[in-house]
PDB file of C-alpha atoms in Angstrom:
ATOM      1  CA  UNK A 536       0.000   0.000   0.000  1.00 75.00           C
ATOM      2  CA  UNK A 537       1.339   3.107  -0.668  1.00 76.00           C
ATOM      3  CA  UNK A 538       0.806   6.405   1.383  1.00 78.00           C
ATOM      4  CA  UNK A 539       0.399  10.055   0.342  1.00 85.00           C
ATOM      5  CA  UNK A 540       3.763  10.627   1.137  1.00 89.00           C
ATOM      6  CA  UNK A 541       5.291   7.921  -1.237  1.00 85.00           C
ATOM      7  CA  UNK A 542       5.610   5.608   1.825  1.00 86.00           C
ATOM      8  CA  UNK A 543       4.906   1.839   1.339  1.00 86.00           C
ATOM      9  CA  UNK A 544       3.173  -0.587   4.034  1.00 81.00           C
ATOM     10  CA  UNK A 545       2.109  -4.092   3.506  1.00 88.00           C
ATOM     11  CA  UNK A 546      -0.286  -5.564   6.298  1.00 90.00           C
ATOM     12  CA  UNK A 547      -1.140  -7.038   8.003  1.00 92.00           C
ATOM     13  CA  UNK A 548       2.116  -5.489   9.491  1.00 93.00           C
ATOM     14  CA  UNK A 549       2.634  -7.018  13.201  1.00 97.00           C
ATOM     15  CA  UNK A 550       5.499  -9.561  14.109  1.00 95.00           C
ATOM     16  CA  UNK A 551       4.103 -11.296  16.896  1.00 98.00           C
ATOM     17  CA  UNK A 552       0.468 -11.841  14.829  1.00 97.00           C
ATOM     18  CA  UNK A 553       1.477 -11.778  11.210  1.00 96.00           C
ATOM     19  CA  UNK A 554      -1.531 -13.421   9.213  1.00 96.00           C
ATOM     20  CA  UNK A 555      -5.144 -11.938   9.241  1.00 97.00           C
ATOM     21  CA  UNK A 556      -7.932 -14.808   9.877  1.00 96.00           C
ATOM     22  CA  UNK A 557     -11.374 -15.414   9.174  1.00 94.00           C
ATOM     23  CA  UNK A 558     -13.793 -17.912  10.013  1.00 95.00           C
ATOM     24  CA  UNK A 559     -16.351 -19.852   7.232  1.00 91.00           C
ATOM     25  CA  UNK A 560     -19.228 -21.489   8.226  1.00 91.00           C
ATOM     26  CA  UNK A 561     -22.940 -19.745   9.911  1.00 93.00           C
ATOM     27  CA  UNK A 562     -22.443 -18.932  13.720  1.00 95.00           C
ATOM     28  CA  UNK A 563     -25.274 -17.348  15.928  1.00 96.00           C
ATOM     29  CA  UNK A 564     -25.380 -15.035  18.012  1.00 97.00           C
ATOM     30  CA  UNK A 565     -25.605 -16.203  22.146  1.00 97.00           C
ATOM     31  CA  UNK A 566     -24.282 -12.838  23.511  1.00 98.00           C
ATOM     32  CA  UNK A 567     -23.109  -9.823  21.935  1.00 98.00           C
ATOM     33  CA  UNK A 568     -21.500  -5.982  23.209  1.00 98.00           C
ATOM     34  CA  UNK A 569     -21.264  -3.476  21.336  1.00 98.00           C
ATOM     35  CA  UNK A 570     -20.506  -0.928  24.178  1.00 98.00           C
ATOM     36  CA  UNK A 571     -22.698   1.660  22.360  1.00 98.00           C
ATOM     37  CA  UNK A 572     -24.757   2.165  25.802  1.00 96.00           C
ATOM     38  CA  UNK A 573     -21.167   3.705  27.234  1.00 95.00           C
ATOM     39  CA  UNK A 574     -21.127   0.414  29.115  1.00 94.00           C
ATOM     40  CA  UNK A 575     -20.002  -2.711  29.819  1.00 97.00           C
ATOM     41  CA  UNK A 576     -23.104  -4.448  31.053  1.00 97.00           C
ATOM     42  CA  UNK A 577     -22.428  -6.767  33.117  1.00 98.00           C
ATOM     43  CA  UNK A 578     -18.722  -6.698  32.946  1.00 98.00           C
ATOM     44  CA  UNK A 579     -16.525  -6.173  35.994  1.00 98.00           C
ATOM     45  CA  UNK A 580     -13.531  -4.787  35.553  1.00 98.00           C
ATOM     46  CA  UNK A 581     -10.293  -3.334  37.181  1.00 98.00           C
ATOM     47  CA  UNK A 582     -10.532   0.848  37.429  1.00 96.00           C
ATOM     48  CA  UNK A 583      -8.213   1.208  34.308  1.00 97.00           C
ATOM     49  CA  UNK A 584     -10.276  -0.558  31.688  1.00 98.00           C
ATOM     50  CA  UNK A 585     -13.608   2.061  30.410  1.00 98.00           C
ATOM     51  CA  UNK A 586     -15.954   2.196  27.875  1.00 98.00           C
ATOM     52  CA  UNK A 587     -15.065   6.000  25.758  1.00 98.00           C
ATOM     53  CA  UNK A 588     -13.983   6.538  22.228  1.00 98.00           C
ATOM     54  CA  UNK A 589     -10.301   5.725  21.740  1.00 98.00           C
ATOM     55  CA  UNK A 590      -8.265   8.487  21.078  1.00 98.00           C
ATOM     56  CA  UNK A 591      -4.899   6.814  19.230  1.00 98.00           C
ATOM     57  CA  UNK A 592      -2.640   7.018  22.699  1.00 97.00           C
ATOM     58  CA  UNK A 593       0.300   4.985  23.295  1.00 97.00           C
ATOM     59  CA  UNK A 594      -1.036   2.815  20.018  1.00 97.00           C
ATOM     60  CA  UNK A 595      -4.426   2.338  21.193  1.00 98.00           C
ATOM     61  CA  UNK A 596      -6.933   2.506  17.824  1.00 98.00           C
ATOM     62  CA  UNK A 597      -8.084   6.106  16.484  1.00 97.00           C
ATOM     63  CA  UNK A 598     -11.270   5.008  16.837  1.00 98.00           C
ATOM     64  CA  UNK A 599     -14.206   2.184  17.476  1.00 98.00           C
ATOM     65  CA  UNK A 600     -14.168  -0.500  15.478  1.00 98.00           C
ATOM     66  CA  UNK A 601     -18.212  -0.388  14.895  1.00 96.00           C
ATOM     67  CA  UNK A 602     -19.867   2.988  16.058  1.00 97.00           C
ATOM     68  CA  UNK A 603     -18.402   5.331  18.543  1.00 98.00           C
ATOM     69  CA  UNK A 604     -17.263   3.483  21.760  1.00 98.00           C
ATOM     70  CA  UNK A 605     -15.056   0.447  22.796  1.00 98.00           C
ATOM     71  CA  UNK A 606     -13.669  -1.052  25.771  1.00 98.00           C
ATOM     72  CA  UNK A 607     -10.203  -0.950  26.664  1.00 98.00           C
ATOM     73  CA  UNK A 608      -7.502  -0.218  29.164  1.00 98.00           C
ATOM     74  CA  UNK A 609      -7.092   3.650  29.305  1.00 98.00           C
ATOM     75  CA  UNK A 610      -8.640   4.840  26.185  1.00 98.00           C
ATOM     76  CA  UNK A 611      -8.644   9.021  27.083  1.00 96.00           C
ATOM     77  CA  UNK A 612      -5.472   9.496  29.805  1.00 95.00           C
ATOM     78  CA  UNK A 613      -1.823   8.601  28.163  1.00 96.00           C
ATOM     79  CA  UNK A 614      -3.483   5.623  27.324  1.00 97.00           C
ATOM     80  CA  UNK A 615      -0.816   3.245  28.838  1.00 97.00           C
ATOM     81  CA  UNK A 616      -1.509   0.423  31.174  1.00 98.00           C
ATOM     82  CA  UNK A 617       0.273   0.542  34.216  1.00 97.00           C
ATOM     83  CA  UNK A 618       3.563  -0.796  35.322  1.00 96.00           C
ATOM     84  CA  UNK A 619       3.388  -3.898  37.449  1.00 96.00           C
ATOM     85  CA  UNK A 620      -0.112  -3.804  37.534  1.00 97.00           C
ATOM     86  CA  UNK A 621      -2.669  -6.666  36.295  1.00 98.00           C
ATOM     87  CA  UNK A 622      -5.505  -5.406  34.462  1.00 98.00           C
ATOM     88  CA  UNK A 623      -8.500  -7.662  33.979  1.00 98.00           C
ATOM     89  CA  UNK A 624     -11.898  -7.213  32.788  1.00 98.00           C
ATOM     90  CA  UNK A 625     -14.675 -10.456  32.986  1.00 98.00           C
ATOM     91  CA  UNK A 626     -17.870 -10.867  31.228  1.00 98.00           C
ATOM     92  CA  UNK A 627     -20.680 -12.303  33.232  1.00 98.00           C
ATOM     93  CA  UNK A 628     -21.917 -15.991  33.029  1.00 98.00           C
ATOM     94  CA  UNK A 629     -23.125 -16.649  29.653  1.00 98.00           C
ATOM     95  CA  UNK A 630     -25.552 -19.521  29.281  1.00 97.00           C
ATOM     96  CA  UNK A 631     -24.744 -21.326  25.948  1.00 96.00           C
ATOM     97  CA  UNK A 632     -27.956 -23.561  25.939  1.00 91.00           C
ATOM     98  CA  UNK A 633     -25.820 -26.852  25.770  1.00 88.00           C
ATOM     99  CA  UNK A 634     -24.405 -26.166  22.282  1.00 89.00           C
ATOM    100  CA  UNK A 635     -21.370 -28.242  21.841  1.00 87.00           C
ATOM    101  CA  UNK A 636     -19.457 -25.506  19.041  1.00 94.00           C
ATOM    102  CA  UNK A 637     -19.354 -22.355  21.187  1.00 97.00           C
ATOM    103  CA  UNK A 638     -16.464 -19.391  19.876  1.00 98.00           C
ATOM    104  CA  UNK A 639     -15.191 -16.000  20.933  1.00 98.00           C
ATOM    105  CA  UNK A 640     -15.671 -14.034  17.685  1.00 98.00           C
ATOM    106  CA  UNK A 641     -14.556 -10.265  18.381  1.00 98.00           C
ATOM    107  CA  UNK A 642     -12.436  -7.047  17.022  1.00 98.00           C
ATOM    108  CA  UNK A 643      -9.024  -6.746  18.822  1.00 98.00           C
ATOM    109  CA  UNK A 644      -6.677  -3.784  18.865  1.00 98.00           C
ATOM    110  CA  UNK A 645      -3.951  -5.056  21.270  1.00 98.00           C
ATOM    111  CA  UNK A 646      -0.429  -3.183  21.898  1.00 98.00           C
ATOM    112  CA  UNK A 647       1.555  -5.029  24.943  1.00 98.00           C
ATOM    113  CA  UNK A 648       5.117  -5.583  25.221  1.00 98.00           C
ATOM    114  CA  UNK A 649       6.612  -9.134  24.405  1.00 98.00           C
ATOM    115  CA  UNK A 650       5.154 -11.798  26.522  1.00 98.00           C
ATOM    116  CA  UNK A 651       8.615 -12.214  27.916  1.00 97.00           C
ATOM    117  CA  UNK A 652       7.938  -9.276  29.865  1.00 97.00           C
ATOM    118  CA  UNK A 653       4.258  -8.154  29.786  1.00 98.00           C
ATOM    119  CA  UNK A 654       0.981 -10.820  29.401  1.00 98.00           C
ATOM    120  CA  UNK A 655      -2.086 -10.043  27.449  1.00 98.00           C
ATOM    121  CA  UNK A 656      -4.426 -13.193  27.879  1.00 98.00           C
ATOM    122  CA  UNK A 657      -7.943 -14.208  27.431  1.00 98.00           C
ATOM    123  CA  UNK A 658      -8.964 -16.643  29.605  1.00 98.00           C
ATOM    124  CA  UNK A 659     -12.658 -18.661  29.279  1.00 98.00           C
ATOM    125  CA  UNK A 660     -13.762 -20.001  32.893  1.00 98.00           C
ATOM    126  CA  UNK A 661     -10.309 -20.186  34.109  1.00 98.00           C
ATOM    127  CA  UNK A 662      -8.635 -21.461  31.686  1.00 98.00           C
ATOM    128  CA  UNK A 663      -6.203 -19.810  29.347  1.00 98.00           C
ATOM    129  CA  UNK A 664      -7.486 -20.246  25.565  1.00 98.00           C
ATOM    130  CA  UNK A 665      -5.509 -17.532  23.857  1.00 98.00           C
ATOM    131  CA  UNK A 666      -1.837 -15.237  24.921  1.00 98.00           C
ATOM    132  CA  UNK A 667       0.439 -12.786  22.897  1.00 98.00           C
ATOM    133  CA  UNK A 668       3.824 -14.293  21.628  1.00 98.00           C
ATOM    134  CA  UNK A 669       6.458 -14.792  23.579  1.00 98.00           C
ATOM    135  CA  UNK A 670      10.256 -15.040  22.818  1.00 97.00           C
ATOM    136  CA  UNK A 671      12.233 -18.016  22.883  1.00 95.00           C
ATOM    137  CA  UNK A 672      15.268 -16.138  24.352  1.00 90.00           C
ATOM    138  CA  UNK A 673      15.065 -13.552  26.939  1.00 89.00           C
ATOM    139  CA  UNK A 674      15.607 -10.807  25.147  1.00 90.00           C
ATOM    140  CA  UNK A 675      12.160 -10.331  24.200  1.00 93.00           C
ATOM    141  CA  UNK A 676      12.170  -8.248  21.280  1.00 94.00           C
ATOM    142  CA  UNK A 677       8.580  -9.192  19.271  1.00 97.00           C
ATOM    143  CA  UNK A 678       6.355  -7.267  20.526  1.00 98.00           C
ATOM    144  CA  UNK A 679       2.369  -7.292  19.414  1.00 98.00           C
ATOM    145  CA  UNK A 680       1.514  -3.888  18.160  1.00 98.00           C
ATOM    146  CA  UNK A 681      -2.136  -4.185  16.283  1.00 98.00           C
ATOM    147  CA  UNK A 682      -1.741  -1.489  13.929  1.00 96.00           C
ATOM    148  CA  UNK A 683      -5.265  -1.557  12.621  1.00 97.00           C
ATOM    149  CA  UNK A 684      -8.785  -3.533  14.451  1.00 98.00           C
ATOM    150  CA  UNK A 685      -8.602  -7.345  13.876  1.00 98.00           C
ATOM    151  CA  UNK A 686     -10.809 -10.358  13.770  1.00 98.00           C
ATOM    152  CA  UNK A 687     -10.429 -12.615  15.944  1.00 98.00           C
ATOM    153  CA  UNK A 688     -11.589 -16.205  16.689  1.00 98.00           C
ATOM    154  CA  UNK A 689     -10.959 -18.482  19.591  1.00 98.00           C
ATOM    155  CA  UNK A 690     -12.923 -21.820  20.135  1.00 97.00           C
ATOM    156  CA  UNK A 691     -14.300 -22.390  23.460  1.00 98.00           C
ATOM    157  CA  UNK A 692     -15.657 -25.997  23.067  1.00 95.00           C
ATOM    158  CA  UNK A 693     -13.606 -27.330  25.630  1.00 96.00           C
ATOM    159  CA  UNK A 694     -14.421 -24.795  28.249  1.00 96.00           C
ATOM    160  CA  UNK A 695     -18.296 -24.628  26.982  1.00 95.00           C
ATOM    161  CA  UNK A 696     -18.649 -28.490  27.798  1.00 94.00           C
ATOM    162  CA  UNK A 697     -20.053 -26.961  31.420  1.00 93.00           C
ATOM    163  CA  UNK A 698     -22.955 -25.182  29.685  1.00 96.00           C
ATOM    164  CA  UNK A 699     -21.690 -21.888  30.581  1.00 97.00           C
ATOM    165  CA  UNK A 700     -19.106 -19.411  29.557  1.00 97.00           C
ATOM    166  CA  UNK A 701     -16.997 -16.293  31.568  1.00 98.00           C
ATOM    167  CA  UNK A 702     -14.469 -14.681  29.502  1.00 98.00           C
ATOM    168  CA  UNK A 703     -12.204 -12.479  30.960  1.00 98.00           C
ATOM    169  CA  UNK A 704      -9.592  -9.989  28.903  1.00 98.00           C
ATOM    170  CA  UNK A 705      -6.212 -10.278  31.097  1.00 98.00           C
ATOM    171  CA  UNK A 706      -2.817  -8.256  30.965  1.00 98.00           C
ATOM    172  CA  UNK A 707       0.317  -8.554  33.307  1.00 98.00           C
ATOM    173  CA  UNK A 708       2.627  -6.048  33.128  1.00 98.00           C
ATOM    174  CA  UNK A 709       6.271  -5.774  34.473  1.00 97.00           C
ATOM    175  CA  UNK A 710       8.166  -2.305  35.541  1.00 94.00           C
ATOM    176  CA  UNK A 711       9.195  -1.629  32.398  1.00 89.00           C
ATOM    177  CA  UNK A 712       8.141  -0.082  28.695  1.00 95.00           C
ATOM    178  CA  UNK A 713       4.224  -0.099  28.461  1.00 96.00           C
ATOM    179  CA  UNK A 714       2.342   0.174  25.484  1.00 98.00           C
ATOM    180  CA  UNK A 715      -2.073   0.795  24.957  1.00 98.00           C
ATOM    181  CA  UNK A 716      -2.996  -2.688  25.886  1.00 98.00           C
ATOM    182  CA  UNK A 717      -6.176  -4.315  25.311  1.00 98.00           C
ATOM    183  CA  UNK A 718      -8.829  -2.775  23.406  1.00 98.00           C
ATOM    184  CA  UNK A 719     -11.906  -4.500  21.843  1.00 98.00           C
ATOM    185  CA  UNK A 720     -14.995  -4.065  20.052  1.00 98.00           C
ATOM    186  CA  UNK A 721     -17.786  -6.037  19.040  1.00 98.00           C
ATOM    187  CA  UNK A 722     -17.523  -8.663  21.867  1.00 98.00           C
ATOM    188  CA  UNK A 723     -20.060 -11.772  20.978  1.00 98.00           C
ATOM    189  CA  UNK A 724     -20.040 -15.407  21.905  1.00 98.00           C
ATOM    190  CA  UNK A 725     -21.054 -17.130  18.950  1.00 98.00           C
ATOM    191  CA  UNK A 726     -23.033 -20.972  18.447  1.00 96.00           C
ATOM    192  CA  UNK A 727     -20.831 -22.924  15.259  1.00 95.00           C
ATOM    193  CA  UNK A 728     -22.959 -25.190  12.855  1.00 86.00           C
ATOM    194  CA  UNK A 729     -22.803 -26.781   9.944  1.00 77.00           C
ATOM    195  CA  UNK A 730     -22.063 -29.851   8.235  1.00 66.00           C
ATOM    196  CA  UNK A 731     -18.436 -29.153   8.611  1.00 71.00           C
ATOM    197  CA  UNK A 732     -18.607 -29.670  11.966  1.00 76.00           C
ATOM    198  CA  UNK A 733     -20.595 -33.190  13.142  1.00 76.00           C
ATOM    199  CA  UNK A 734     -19.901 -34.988  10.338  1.00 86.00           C
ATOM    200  CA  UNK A 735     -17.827 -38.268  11.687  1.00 84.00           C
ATOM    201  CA  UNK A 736     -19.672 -38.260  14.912  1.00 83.00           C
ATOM    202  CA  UNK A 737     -22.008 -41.499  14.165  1.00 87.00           C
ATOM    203  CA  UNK A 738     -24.721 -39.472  14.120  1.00 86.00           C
ATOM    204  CA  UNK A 739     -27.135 -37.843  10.887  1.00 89.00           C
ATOM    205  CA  UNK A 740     -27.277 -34.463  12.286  1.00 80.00           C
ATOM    206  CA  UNK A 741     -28.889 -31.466  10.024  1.00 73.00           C
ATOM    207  CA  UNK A 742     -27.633 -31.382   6.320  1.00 75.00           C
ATOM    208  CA  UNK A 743     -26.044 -35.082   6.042  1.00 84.00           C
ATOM    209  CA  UNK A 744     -27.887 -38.125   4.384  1.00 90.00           C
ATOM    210  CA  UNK A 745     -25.093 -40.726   6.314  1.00 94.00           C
ATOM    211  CA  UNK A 746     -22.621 -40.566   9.231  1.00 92.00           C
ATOM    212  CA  UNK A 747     -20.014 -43.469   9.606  1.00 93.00           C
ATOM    213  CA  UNK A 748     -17.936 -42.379  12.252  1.00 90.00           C
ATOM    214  CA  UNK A 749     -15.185 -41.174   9.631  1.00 91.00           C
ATOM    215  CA  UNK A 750     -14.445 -39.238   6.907  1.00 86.00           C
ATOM    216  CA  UNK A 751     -13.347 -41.341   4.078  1.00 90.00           C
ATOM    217  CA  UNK A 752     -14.351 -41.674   0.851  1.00 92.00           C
ATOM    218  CA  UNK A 753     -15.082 -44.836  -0.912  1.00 92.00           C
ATOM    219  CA  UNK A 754     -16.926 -46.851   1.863  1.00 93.00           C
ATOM    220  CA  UNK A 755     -20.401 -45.704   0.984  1.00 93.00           C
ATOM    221  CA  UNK A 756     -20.729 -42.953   3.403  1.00 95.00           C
ATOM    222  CA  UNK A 757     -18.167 -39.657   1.635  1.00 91.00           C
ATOM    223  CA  UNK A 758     -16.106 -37.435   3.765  1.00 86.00           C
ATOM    224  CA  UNK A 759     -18.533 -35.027   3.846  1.00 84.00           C
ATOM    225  CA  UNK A 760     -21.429 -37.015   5.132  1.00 89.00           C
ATOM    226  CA  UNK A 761     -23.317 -37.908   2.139  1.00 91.00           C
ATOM    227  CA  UNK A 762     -24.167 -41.197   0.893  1.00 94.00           C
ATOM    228  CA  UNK A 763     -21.992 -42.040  -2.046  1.00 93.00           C
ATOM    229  CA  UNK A 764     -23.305 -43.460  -5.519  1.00 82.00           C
ATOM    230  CA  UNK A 765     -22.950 -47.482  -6.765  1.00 52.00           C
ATOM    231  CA  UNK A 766     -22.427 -46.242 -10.130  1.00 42.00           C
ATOM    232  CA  UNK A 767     -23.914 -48.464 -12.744  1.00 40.00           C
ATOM    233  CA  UNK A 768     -23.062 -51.620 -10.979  1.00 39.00           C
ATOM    234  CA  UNK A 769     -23.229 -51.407  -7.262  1.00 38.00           C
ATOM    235  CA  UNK A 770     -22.946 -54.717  -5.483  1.00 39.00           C
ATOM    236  CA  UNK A 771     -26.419 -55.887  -4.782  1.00 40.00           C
ATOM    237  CA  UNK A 772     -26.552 -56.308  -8.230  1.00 42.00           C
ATOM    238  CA  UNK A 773     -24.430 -59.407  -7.534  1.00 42.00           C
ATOM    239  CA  UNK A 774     -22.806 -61.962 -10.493  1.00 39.00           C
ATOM    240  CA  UNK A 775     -25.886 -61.461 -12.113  1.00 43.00           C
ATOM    241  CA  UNK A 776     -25.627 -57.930 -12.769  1.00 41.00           C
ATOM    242  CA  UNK A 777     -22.152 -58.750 -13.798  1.00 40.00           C
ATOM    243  CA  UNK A 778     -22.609 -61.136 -16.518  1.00 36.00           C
ATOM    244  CA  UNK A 779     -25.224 -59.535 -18.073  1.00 39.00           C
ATOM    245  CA  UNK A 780     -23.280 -56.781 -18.599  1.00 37.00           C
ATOM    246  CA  UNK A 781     -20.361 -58.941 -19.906  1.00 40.00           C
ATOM    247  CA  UNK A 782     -23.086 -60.513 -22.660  1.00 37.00           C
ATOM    248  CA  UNK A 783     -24.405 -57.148 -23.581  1.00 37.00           C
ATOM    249  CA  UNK A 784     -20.968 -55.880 -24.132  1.00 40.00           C
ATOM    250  CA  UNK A 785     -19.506 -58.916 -25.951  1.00 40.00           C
ATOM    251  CA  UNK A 786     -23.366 -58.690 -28.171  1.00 42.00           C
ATOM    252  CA  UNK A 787     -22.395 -54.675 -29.127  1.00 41.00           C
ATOM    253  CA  UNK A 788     -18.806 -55.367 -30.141  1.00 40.00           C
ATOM    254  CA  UNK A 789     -19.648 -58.530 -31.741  1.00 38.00           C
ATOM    255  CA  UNK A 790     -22.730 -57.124 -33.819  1.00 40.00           C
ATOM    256  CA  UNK A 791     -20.488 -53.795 -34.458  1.00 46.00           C
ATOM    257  CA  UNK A 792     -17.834 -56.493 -36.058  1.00 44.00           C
ATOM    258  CA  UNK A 793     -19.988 -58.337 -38.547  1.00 45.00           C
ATOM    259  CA  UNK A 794     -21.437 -54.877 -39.320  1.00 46.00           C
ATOM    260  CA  UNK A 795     -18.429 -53.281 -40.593  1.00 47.00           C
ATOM    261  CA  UNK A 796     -17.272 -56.571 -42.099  1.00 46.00           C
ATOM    262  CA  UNK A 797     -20.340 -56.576 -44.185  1.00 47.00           C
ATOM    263  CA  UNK A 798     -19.921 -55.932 -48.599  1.00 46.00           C
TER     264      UNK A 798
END
C-alpha cells in the first residue's frame, strides 16, 4: 500500500500476529456488546479498563471499530496500562444452551510488550485459551503492536462443555516499557454449525444423508457425510448384474464387427 507521502506498508504489518484470519461457516449469536450504551453491562472490571472513544494514545486505535465506543484499558489518559499492575476485565456468566461448538468471535486492537515481559491473555472459565507471543530467548524483542482492528476467533468448546461461559480480557505487566494494551470491540459469543462440523460423529445431524464415524471416501458414506453413488453396478446387483453386462458388451462389439465386415 502506498501512502500520500510515497511511503509503502504491507499488512497485516505485526510480528508477533502476522496473518489476518477469518472464520467460514454460519455462527449465531448467544451474547453480543457493542458498548454503544457507554457500558459494559455486566462486565466487571479493574478501574483502568472504560468504555469511551479511543483516542490513538500509546497505540491504542483512532477510533471504534463499529460505532463510537469500545472497551479498553485507558482509552482518554496517556493511554498506557500501568507498570506492574494486572488489568483484567470479565464478562458475566453466559448460558450457551448446551451447544457443543461455542467461539469468541470479536475485534481486537492489542499493543503489549513481548510476553517475555508483559501478558495479554484471554482466559474462558479459568482457563487460558488464547496469549500474545512470547520469545524463545530472553531478550524479548517481538512485541504485538495491532496497527489496525482485527478479527479474531478463539474456540471455546472445551471450556463450553459446562454449559456456561466467563471470559475475561487479562494483561500482566512488568516495571518496564508499556504500550495501549487491550482494546476491543464487538464482543459476541457465537453458536458454530454446519455440516463441517458433526460430520464423523455417528450421528445424521442437520444437512447429512449418512454418518459413519469417519471421513473417508469410498466406503459408501463420503467425507462429507453424504451417501456415495454405486455407479452403474453397485454390489447388490451381484454376479448377475455382472454377466449380463459382460453378454451385452460382448453382443455390441460382436454385432459392431460383422457390421463393418459386411460388402
Amino acid at each position: 500500500m502506498a501512502l500520500s507521502n510515497g511511503t509503502r506498508v504491507s499488512y497485516p504489518n505485526n510480528t508477533a500476529d502476522p496473518f489476518y484470519e477469518f472464520y467460514v461457516g454460519p455462527v449465531e449469536a448467544i451474547k453480543c456488546w457493542d458498548f454503544e450504551n457507554s457500558q459494559a453491562e455486566g462486565w466487571t472490571n479493574t478501574s483502568d479498563w472504560q468504555v469511551a472513544a479511543p483516542e490513538g494514545l500509546s497505540n491504542d486505535p483512532k477510533e471504534a471499530f463499529g460505532g463510537n465506543l469500545a472497551f479498553g484499558i485507558d482509552l482518554t489518559s496517556d493511554g498506557a496500562y500501568r507498570d506492574r499492575a494486572t488489568a483484567t476485565a470479565e464478562s458475566p456468566e453466559i448460558d450457551t444452551g448446551g451447544s457443543e461448538f461455542i467461539r469468541l468471535q470479536y475485534r481486537r486492537h492489542l499493543a503489549v510488550e513481548d510476553g517475555v515481559f508483559d501478558q495479554a491473555r484471554i482466559l474462558a472459565n479459568g482457563t487460558e485459551v488464547w496469549s500474545n507471543f512470547e520469545s524463545p530467548t530472553d531478550n524479548g524483542g517481538t512485541h504485538h503492536i495491532d496497527k489496525e482492528w482485527v478479527f479474531h476467533d478463539v474456540d471455546l468448546k472445551a471450556q463450553a462443555a459446562s454449559g456456561k461461559i466467563k471470559l475475561k480480557f487479562e494483561l500482566q505487566a512488568d516495571e518496564g516499557l508499556a504500550f495501549g494494551g487491550w482494546t476491543v470491540d464487538d464482543v459476541c459469543v457465537v453458536r458454530a454449525s454446519g455440516v463441517g462440523l458433526t460430520c464423523g460423529n455417528q450421528t445424521v445431524d442437520d444437512g447429512e444423508s449418512c454418518d459413519d464415524g469417519n471421513r473417508v471416501d469410498g466406503d459408501g458414506c463420503d467425507a462429507s457425510c453424504s451417501t456415495e453413488g454405486g455407479g452403474c453396478c453397485s454390489a447388490s446387483d451381484g454376479v448377475e448384474g455382472a454377466l449380463a453386462l459382460s453378454v451385452l458388451t460382448f453382443g455390441m462389439v460382436f454385432w459392431r464387427r460383422r457390421r463393418k465386415s459386411a460388402p
